[in-house]
Short mmCIF file of C-alpha atoms and ligand atoms in Angstrom, two decimals:
data_model
loop_
_atom_site.label_atom_id
_atom_site.label_comp_id
_atom_site.label_asym_id
_atom_site.label_seq_id
_atom_site.Cartn_x
_atom_site.Cartn_y
_atom_site.Cartn_z
CA MET A 30 255.94 25.07 107.37
CA ALA A 31 255.79 28.78 108.78
CA ALA A 32 257.15 29.04 112.46
CA ALA A 33 255.21 27.53 115.49
CA SER A 34 254.28 31.59 116.41
CA THR A 35 251.85 32.34 113.53
CA PRO A 36 248.42 32.15 113.19
CA GLN A 37 248.79 30.39 110.11
CA SER A 38 250.67 27.52 111.94
CA PHE A 39 248.55 28.29 115.17
CA LEU A 40 245.13 27.09 113.03
CA LEU A 41 247.52 24.21 111.25
CA GLN A 42 248.28 22.83 115.01
CA HIS A 43 245.08 23.19 116.45
CA PRO A 44 243.25 20.31 118.32
CA LEU A 45 239.88 21.69 117.15
CA TYR A 46 240.55 21.79 113.12
CA PRO A 47 242.70 18.73 112.52
CA SER A 48 240.84 18.69 109.34
CA LEU A 49 243.16 21.49 108.38
CA LYS A 50 245.92 19.42 108.27
CA THR A 51 244.70 18.22 105.06
CA LEU A 52 244.67 21.80 103.46
CA SER A 53 246.74 23.44 101.42
CA TYR A 54 246.75 27.67 101.45
CA ILE A 55 248.95 30.13 100.31
CA PRO A 56 249.86 32.58 102.98
CA SER A 57 248.76 36.02 102.03
CA LYS A 58 249.89 39.23 103.62
CA GLN A 59 246.73 40.93 103.41
CA HIS A 60 245.36 38.18 105.46
CA LEU A 61 246.65 36.62 109.01
CA ARG A 62 243.80 34.28 108.54
CA PRO A 63 244.45 31.06 106.53
CA ARG A 64 242.69 31.25 103.54
CA PRO A 65 241.98 27.60 102.49
CA ARG A 66 242.08 27.15 98.35
CA LEU A 67 239.38 25.21 97.80
CA SER A 68 240.07 23.84 94.92
CA THR A 69 242.66 21.19 96.97
CA VAL A 70 240.35 20.41 99.83
CA SER A 71 240.35 16.75 100.12
CA CYS A 72 236.64 15.24 101.34
CA THR A 73 237.33 14.02 104.83
CA ALA A 74 237.89 17.41 105.44
CA VAL A 75 235.03 17.69 108.38
CA HIS A 76 235.25 21.95 108.49
CA PRO A 77 234.41 23.47 106.58
CA ALA A 78 232.97 21.83 103.94
CA PRO A 79 234.02 23.28 100.23
CA ALA A 80 232.49 23.65 97.15
CA SER A 81 234.93 20.92 95.66
CA VAL A 82 233.01 17.74 98.36
CA SER A 83 230.78 16.26 95.37
CA VAL A 84 227.68 15.02 96.53
CA THR A 85 226.14 12.72 93.85
CA LYS A 86 221.92 12.77 93.06
CA ASP A 87 220.58 10.25 95.27
CA GLN A 88 223.17 9.89 97.73
CA GLY A 89 221.55 9.27 101.08
CA ARG A 90 218.62 11.11 99.71
CA ILE A 91 215.09 9.81 101.27
CA PHE A 92 211.36 10.41 100.20
CA ASN A 93 210.20 13.25 102.49
CA PHE A 94 206.47 13.42 102.69
CA ALA A 95 206.48 15.97 105.20
CA ALA A 96 203.88 18.82 105.11
CA GLY A 97 206.35 21.53 105.48
CA PRO A 98 208.88 22.48 105.58
CA ALA A 99 208.41 20.06 103.00
CA THR A 100 210.61 18.60 100.30
CA LEU A 101 212.73 20.89 97.99
CA PRO A 102 213.83 20.00 94.73
CA GLU A 103 216.88 17.78 93.98
CA SER A 104 218.22 20.45 91.48
CA VAL A 105 217.00 23.35 93.26
CA ILE A 106 219.57 21.84 96.61
CA LEU A 107 222.60 21.03 94.15
CA LYS A 108 222.55 23.89 92.53
CA ALA A 109 222.39 25.94 95.74
CA GLN A 110 225.40 23.84 97.30
CA SER A 111 227.24 24.90 94.14
CA GLU A 112 226.48 28.09 94.35
CA LEU A 113 226.84 28.59 98.22
CA TYR A 114 230.29 29.19 99.14
CA ASN A 115 231.37 31.79 96.40
CA TYR A 116 227.92 33.56 95.01
CA HIS A 117 228.65 34.08 91.39
CA GLY A 118 232.56 35.69 92.22
CA SER A 119 231.52 37.54 94.69
CA GLY A 120 233.66 36.19 97.05
CA MET A 121 231.05 35.02 100.20
CA SER A 122 227.74 33.49 100.19
CA ILE A 123 224.49 34.53 99.59
CA MET A 124 223.76 34.50 103.18
CA GLU A 125 226.48 36.73 104.01
CA MET A 126 225.44 39.53 101.81
CA SER A 127 223.68 42.63 101.78
CA HIS A 128 219.99 43.05 100.43
CA ARG A 129 220.85 46.21 99.32
CA GLY A 130 224.32 45.40 97.04
CA LYS A 131 223.61 44.30 93.44
CA GLU A 132 223.83 40.29 93.38
CA PHE A 133 220.56 40.41 95.93
CA ASP A 134 218.86 42.94 94.10
CA ALA A 135 219.51 40.64 90.89
CA VAL A 136 218.25 37.62 92.91
CA ILE A 137 215.07 39.21 93.88
CA LYS A 138 214.12 40.99 90.72
CA ASN A 139 214.70 37.52 89.02
CA ALA A 140 212.63 36.21 91.45
CA GLU A 141 209.80 38.42 91.27
CA SER A 142 209.30 38.29 87.79
CA ASP A 143 209.66 34.77 87.49
CA LEU A 144 206.40 34.21 89.16
CA ARG A 145 204.65 36.61 87.59
CA ARG A 146 205.46 34.19 84.36
CA LEU A 147 204.40 31.27 86.47
CA LEU A 148 201.40 32.80 88.00
CA ALA A 149 200.49 35.15 84.41
CA VAL A 150 200.59 37.72 87.41
CA PRO A 151 198.57 40.63 85.86
CA ASP A 152 200.89 44.00 86.13
CA ASP A 153 197.99 45.61 88.00
CA TYR A 154 199.16 43.45 91.12
CA ALA A 155 202.54 43.91 93.76
CA VAL A 156 204.06 40.82 94.60
CA LEU A 157 205.58 40.82 97.67
CA PHE A 158 207.96 39.30 99.96
CA LEU A 159 207.51 39.08 103.18
CA GLN A 160 208.46 37.65 107.24
CA GLY A 161 205.95 36.60 109.83
CA GLY A 162 204.36 33.16 107.91
CA ALA A 163 200.67 33.24 106.69
CA THR A 164 199.97 33.59 109.86
CA THR A 165 200.93 37.15 110.28
CA GLN A 166 198.59 37.17 107.27
CA PHE A 167 195.52 36.36 109.14
CA ALA A 168 195.46 39.55 110.88
CA ALA A 169 197.27 41.58 107.69
CA VAL A 170 194.41 40.56 105.65
CA PRO A 171 191.57 42.99 107.70
CA LEU A 172 194.76 45.51 109.07
CA ASN A 173 195.01 45.93 105.20
CA LEU A 174 191.18 45.55 103.48
CA CYS A 175 188.96 46.86 106.49
CA ALA A 176 188.32 49.12 109.11
CA PRO A 177 187.65 48.19 112.37
CA ASP A 178 184.10 48.02 111.99
CA ASP A 179 183.83 46.10 108.66
CA ALA A 180 182.26 43.07 107.65
CA ALA A 181 184.05 40.59 106.07
CA ASP A 182 183.29 37.20 105.25
CA TYR A 183 185.11 33.54 105.64
CA ILE A 184 184.36 30.12 104.60
CA VAL A 185 185.98 28.05 107.41
CA THR A 186 186.76 24.41 105.61
CA GLY A 187 190.01 23.41 107.89
CA SER A 188 191.84 24.15 110.83
CA TRP A 189 194.34 26.99 109.33
CA GLY A 190 190.78 28.55 107.56
CA ASP A 191 189.79 28.64 111.16
CA LYS A 192 192.75 30.11 112.37
CA ALA A 193 192.59 33.15 110.01
CA PHE A 194 188.60 33.67 111.10
CA LYS A 195 189.65 34.01 114.77
CA GLU A 196 192.81 36.01 114.46
CA ALA A 197 190.27 38.31 112.09
CA GLN A 198 187.96 38.55 115.13
CA LYS A 199 190.94 41.18 116.62
CA PHE A 200 190.64 43.91 113.61
CA CYS A 201 187.44 43.63 111.91
CA LYS A 202 183.83 42.05 112.48
CA PRO A 203 184.23 38.50 110.50
CA ASN A 204 181.27 36.45 109.67
CA LEU A 205 181.08 32.73 109.65
CA ILE A 206 179.31 31.80 106.60
CA TRP A 207 179.93 27.87 106.82
CA SER A 208 181.84 26.04 108.55
CA GLY A 209 183.16 22.17 107.37
CA LYS A 210 183.57 21.41 111.31
CA SER A 211 180.64 19.36 111.82
CA ASP A 212 181.74 17.43 109.09
CA LYS A 213 185.06 17.02 110.35
CA TYR A 214 186.09 19.28 107.32
CA THR A 215 186.00 16.67 104.46
CA LYS A 216 183.80 19.07 102.46
CA ILE A 217 183.77 21.81 100.61
CA PRO A 218 179.91 23.70 100.21
CA PRO A 219 178.10 24.13 97.03
CA PHE A 220 178.59 27.98 96.77
CA GLU A 221 175.06 28.78 95.21
CA GLY A 222 173.59 28.53 98.74
CA LEU A 223 176.22 30.31 100.74
CA GLU A 224 174.67 33.49 102.33
CA GLN A 225 177.50 36.33 102.03
CA ASN A 226 176.68 39.55 103.57
CA PRO A 227 176.06 42.05 101.67
CA ASN A 228 178.73 44.45 103.30
CA ALA A 229 181.08 42.35 103.75
CA LYS A 230 184.59 43.66 102.36
CA TYR A 231 186.19 40.36 101.87
CA LEU A 232 185.38 36.68 101.35
CA HIS A 233 188.51 34.92 103.11
CA ILE A 234 188.70 31.03 101.60
CA CYS A 235 191.97 28.62 103.04
CA ALA A 236 192.58 26.66 98.90
CA ASN A 237 193.88 23.95 100.58
CA GLU A 238 193.85 22.96 104.00
CA THR A 239 197.13 21.21 104.83
CA ILE A 240 195.93 18.99 108.10
CA HIS A 241 192.40 17.52 106.47
CA GLY A 242 192.89 17.60 102.61
CA VAL A 243 190.68 19.70 101.01
CA GLU A 244 190.91 22.00 97.98
CA PHE A 245 189.00 24.18 96.43
CA LYS A 246 188.77 22.94 92.54
CA ASN A 247 186.89 26.93 92.03
CA TYR A 248 186.13 29.51 93.83
CA PRO A 249 183.38 31.57 94.74
CA THR A 250 182.73 35.15 93.65
CA PRO A 251 181.98 37.38 96.08
CA SER A 252 178.45 38.60 96.16
CA ASN A 253 179.18 42.26 96.78
CA LYS A 254 180.32 43.31 93.42
CA ASP A 255 182.73 45.50 95.17
CA ALA A 256 184.23 42.94 98.29
CA ILE A 257 187.36 40.72 96.72
CA LEU A 258 188.07 36.74 97.02
CA VAL A 259 191.27 36.22 99.36
CA ALA A 260 192.95 33.37 99.67
CA ASP A 261 195.34 31.86 102.23
CA MET A 262 197.67 29.66 99.79
CA SER A 263 199.89 28.46 101.43
CA SER A 264 199.79 24.64 100.86
CA ASN A 265 198.79 24.86 97.18
CA PHE A 266 201.22 27.54 95.97
CA CYS A 267 202.32 27.19 92.36
CA SER A 268 200.60 23.48 92.39
CA LYS A 269 198.35 24.72 88.97
CA PRO A 270 198.01 27.40 87.19
CA VAL A 271 195.24 29.63 89.48
CA ASP A 272 193.41 32.92 87.48
CA VAL A 273 195.06 35.80 89.49
CA SER A 274 192.89 38.45 88.79
CA LYS A 275 190.04 36.44 90.45
CA PHE A 276 191.28 37.80 93.77
CA GLY A 277 192.40 40.64 96.04
CA VAL A 278 195.13 38.63 98.07
CA ILE A 279 196.87 35.47 97.63
CA TYR A 280 199.40 34.83 100.54
CA ALA A 281 201.43 31.47 100.87
CA GLY A 282 204.09 30.44 103.20
CA ALA A 283 206.89 29.29 101.29
CA GLN A 284 207.59 26.18 102.53
CA LYS A 285 205.43 23.54 101.23
CA ASN A 286 205.79 23.92 97.59
CA VAL A 287 208.72 26.83 96.76
CA GLY A 288 211.46 27.28 99.35
CA PRO A 289 212.67 27.15 102.53
CA SER A 290 210.19 28.76 105.72
CA GLY A 291 211.07 31.93 106.31
CA VAL A 292 209.21 34.58 103.50
CA THR A 293 205.23 34.47 102.69
CA ILE A 294 204.58 35.83 99.54
CA VAL A 295 201.52 38.15 99.53
CA ILE A 296 200.23 39.14 95.48
CA VAL A 297 198.37 41.83 96.12
CA ARG A 298 195.77 44.00 93.72
CA LYS A 299 197.22 47.84 93.91
CA ASP A 300 194.03 49.41 94.35
CA LEU A 301 193.77 47.59 97.34
CA ILE A 302 197.22 49.04 98.89
CA GLY A 303 197.06 52.14 101.01
CA ASN A 304 194.36 51.55 103.14
CA ALA A 305 195.80 50.22 106.30
CA GLN A 306 194.13 50.92 109.85
CA PRO A 307 196.22 53.14 111.42
CA ILE A 308 197.41 50.58 114.72
CA THR A 309 199.33 48.53 111.37
CA PRO A 310 202.23 48.18 112.26
CA VAL A 311 204.96 48.61 109.44
CA MET A 312 205.39 44.83 109.43
CA LEU A 313 202.39 44.43 108.13
CA ASP A 314 201.23 47.08 106.01
CA TYR A 315 201.48 46.11 102.54
CA LYS A 316 201.60 49.85 101.40
CA ILE A 317 205.24 50.06 103.16
CA HIS A 318 206.30 47.00 101.51
CA ALA A 319 205.27 47.68 98.34
CA ASP A 320 206.99 51.09 98.02
CA SER A 321 209.65 49.61 99.03
CA ALA A 322 209.90 46.57 96.01
CA SER A 323 209.77 43.88 99.92
CA LEU A 324 213.06 45.87 101.27
CA TYR A 325 212.02 48.30 103.95
CA ASN A 326 214.04 46.31 106.30
CA THR A 327 216.34 43.43 105.82
CA PRO A 328 214.31 40.57 104.33
CA PRO A 329 215.21 36.66 104.71
CA CYS A 330 217.76 36.65 101.84
CA PHE A 331 218.61 33.00 101.38
CA THR A 332 214.86 31.83 101.11
CA ILE A 333 213.97 34.83 98.32
CA TYR A 334 216.84 32.96 96.98
CA ILE A 335 215.92 29.46 97.03
CA CYS A 336 212.58 30.27 95.89
CA GLY A 337 214.08 32.17 92.78
CA LEU A 338 215.26 28.97 92.03
CA VAL A 339 212.13 26.91 92.63
CA PHE A 340 210.38 29.11 90.33
CA ALA A 341 213.09 28.90 87.42
CA ASP A 342 213.04 24.91 87.70
CA LEU A 343 208.65 24.96 87.90
CA LEU A 344 209.72 27.27 84.71
CA GLU A 345 212.26 24.66 82.64
CA GLN A 346 209.57 22.03 83.67
CA GLY A 347 207.01 24.03 81.37
CA GLY A 348 205.11 25.84 84.13
CA LEU A 349 202.19 25.28 85.97
CA VAL A 350 200.08 23.38 83.68
CA GLU A 351 202.79 20.82 83.22
CA VAL A 352 203.51 20.96 86.95
CA GLU A 353 199.55 20.52 87.47
CA LYS A 354 199.70 17.09 85.02
CA LYS A 355 202.37 15.49 87.49
CA ASN A 356 200.13 16.38 90.41
CA ALA A 357 197.56 15.16 89.20
CA LYS A 358 199.55 11.32 88.20
CA LYS A 359 200.66 11.40 91.57
CA ALA A 360 197.94 12.04 93.84
CA GLY A 361 195.65 9.90 91.77
CA ILE A 362 197.77 7.15 91.87
CA LEU A 363 197.92 7.39 95.93
CA TYR A 364 193.89 7.96 95.98
CA ASP A 365 193.44 4.92 93.28
CA ALA A 366 195.09 2.88 96.02
CA ILE A 367 193.22 4.08 99.09
CA ASP A 368 189.96 3.37 97.55
CA GLY A 369 191.08 0.32 95.65
CA SER A 370 192.12 -1.32 99.25
CA ASP A 371 188.74 -2.73 100.12
CA GLY A 372 188.54 -0.38 103.16
CA PHE A 373 192.10 -1.63 104.51
CA TYR A 374 192.98 2.17 103.91
CA VAL A 375 190.12 5.16 103.61
CA CYS A 376 190.28 8.60 102.51
CA PRO A 377 187.90 10.80 104.64
CA VAL A 378 187.62 13.51 102.10
CA GLU A 379 185.04 13.52 99.46
CA LYS A 380 186.05 12.64 96.11
CA SER A 381 185.62 16.32 94.47
CA VAL A 382 187.58 18.38 96.59
CA ARG A 383 190.46 15.63 97.29
CA SER A 384 193.65 17.79 97.63
CA LEU A 385 196.32 16.94 95.15
CA MET A 386 198.61 18.40 97.88
CA ASN A 387 198.48 16.81 101.13
CA VAL A 388 196.62 13.39 100.97
CA PRO A 389 195.19 12.40 104.50
CA PHE A 390 194.39 8.58 105.28
CA THR A 391 193.20 5.80 107.84
CA LEU A 392 193.83 2.42 108.53
CA GLU A 393 190.78 0.36 109.04
CA LYS A 394 192.56 -1.16 111.53
CA THR A 395 194.01 2.33 113.52
CA ASP A 396 196.53 0.00 115.85
CA LEU A 397 198.40 -0.99 113.25
CA GLU A 398 198.96 2.60 112.13
CA LYS A 399 201.69 3.46 114.10
CA LYS A 400 203.41 0.19 112.63
CA PHE A 401 202.69 1.56 108.98
CA ILE A 402 204.32 5.09 110.03
CA GLU A 403 207.66 2.99 111.79
CA GLU A 404 207.96 0.68 108.79
CA ALA A 405 207.36 3.01 105.69
CA ALA A 406 210.30 5.20 107.63
CA LYS A 407 212.60 2.20 107.95
CA GLU A 408 212.29 2.14 103.71
CA GLY A 409 213.11 5.68 103.26
CA MET A 410 210.07 7.14 103.35
CA ILE A 411 209.34 10.11 106.24
CA GLN A 412 207.07 12.01 107.94
CA LEU A 413 204.05 9.71 107.36
CA LYS A 414 202.32 10.78 110.48
CA GLY A 415 198.69 12.65 110.41
CA HIS A 416 198.75 16.08 112.33
CA ARG A 417 198.46 15.48 115.89
CA SER A 418 194.92 17.17 115.73
CA VAL A 419 193.48 14.52 114.04
CA GLY A 420 195.63 11.06 114.06
CA GLY A 421 195.82 8.55 110.98
CA VAL A 422 198.65 8.94 108.06
CA ARG A 423 198.96 11.84 106.07
CA ALA A 424 201.35 11.92 102.69
CA SER A 425 202.24 15.52 101.67
CA ILE A 426 203.16 14.82 98.11
CA TYR A 427 204.40 18.64 96.82
CA ASN A 428 205.42 19.41 93.41
CA ALA A 429 209.16 18.64 94.43
CA MET A 430 208.06 14.76 95.56
CA PRO A 431 208.91 12.43 92.59
CA LEU A 432 206.55 9.93 91.11
CA ALA A 433 208.99 7.42 92.11
CA GLY A 434 208.27 8.27 95.53
CA VAL A 435 204.62 8.15 95.84
CA GLU A 436 204.78 4.55 93.25
CA LYS A 437 207.65 3.72 96.36
CA LEU A 438 204.73 4.31 99.04
CA VAL A 439 202.19 2.95 97.24
CA ALA A 440 203.68 -0.60 96.47
CA PHE A 441 204.26 -0.57 100.39
CA MET A 442 201.01 0.14 101.05
CA MET A 443 199.98 -3.00 99.52
CA ASP A 444 202.47 -4.94 100.65
CA PHE A 445 201.53 -3.65 104.06
CA GLN A 446 198.18 -4.95 103.35
CA ALA A 447 199.09 -8.18 102.30
CA ARG A 448 200.73 -8.68 105.13
CA HIS A 449 198.34 -7.72 107.87
CA LEU A 450 194.62 -9.13 106.24
N1 PMP B 516 197.57 28.59 106.65
C1 PMP B 516 198.13 27.29 105.81
C2 PMP B 516 197.19 26.29 104.43
C3 PMP B 516 198.70 26.30 106.54
O1 PMP B 516 199.33 25.28 105.84
C4 PMP B 516 199.84 26.81 107.19
C5 PMP B 516 201.30 25.95 107.76
N2 PMP B 516 201.30 24.82 107.34
C6 PMP B 516 199.37 28.46 107.66
C7 PMP B 516 198.95 28.76 107.20
C8 PMP B 516 200.76 28.59 109.01
O2 PMP B 516 201.82 29.06 108.01
P1 PMP B 516 203.35 29.40 108.76
O3 PMP B 516 203.58 28.64 110.18
O4 PMP B 516 203.75 29.89 107.58
O5 PMP B 516 202.58 30.43 109.99
#
């Protein structure tokens, strides 16, 4: 090897890089740093983790019932891993490249076109990849759709809808036209009796309440013909087909069904764009982002890339009709297990509006809940604790939760019940 004074030999002897001793590399005149030839890196290398380390399917993966960030399709994780180190021969990872280069341009364009195919998004709708989470949309929606004195209607079926309503109070005059709070957010109102404000600019719903497990199965129509329906679909986005043309705006944080946290997808009818209140920050103005194809500033590139892989995977599964069938099957066996437990497990949500994504339940003997959650974790089923605001148990079973995960949970529930009668 090279003499002790060269940078390469320094690294080879450096105590912080013992694993590099196993690397072979060809010193290059152009590069003073050692450039490991990754195809020959041994699996014992700790640093860096090379593309050639083979992680086999199922190796150490557990069933993650978290509400979000949530489990992602295994095939997507493995594909991202295989492309991570050197993306499509570019010599760098997606995380390192310019958002204005040709590789990322293809990534974001493909993600958008696959999402358009999945949801059959009409041409007169823009698809935006934004930041700030769905929480930012609680403000962006009124800022883009209303003047400060305009009215907007909110149906509140859970904590997220409530947060959206409260944030809107800063930017317009929202009316709470129905709240499920007194029923502990276990219901959705019949649409006929709703007293909508005739001047409301929009009617806002949260299509699936992640904490309470309440999901709209169909959608109300704004009574004012010029008003539009706006939906927070964060926790059931791409879990089933949706007729986008019924909505003016759909928004969804990615981190439940379609990717890691960091991107919020907004699907907005184009004629609604361009009327933001003058105080609207550029980052919240739909026009700014629509005009620059979501590249006004640096987007969350890696997250968008993973979303693209998820969209391609959903298309490969046969699209959202097939995806919904799988989701209905998974939710069905879990609700059947709860309802068939003679009251040992209880789901408080009215049956007709139970979520296919988030299944909250309690144990009749509430003092057993902690033990239930702990024992499940020991069996490789984690994040089953209900949201801190409601307690109990919550199983989030998004698209990427395999049927096997739900079957394992149901088997565990039956076993646990048998042991605690
Ligand atoms: N809406 C719903 C339905 C949610 O579940 C969440 C997050 N759990 C939010 C909004 C807020 O999303 P974010 O954390 O991305 O701002």
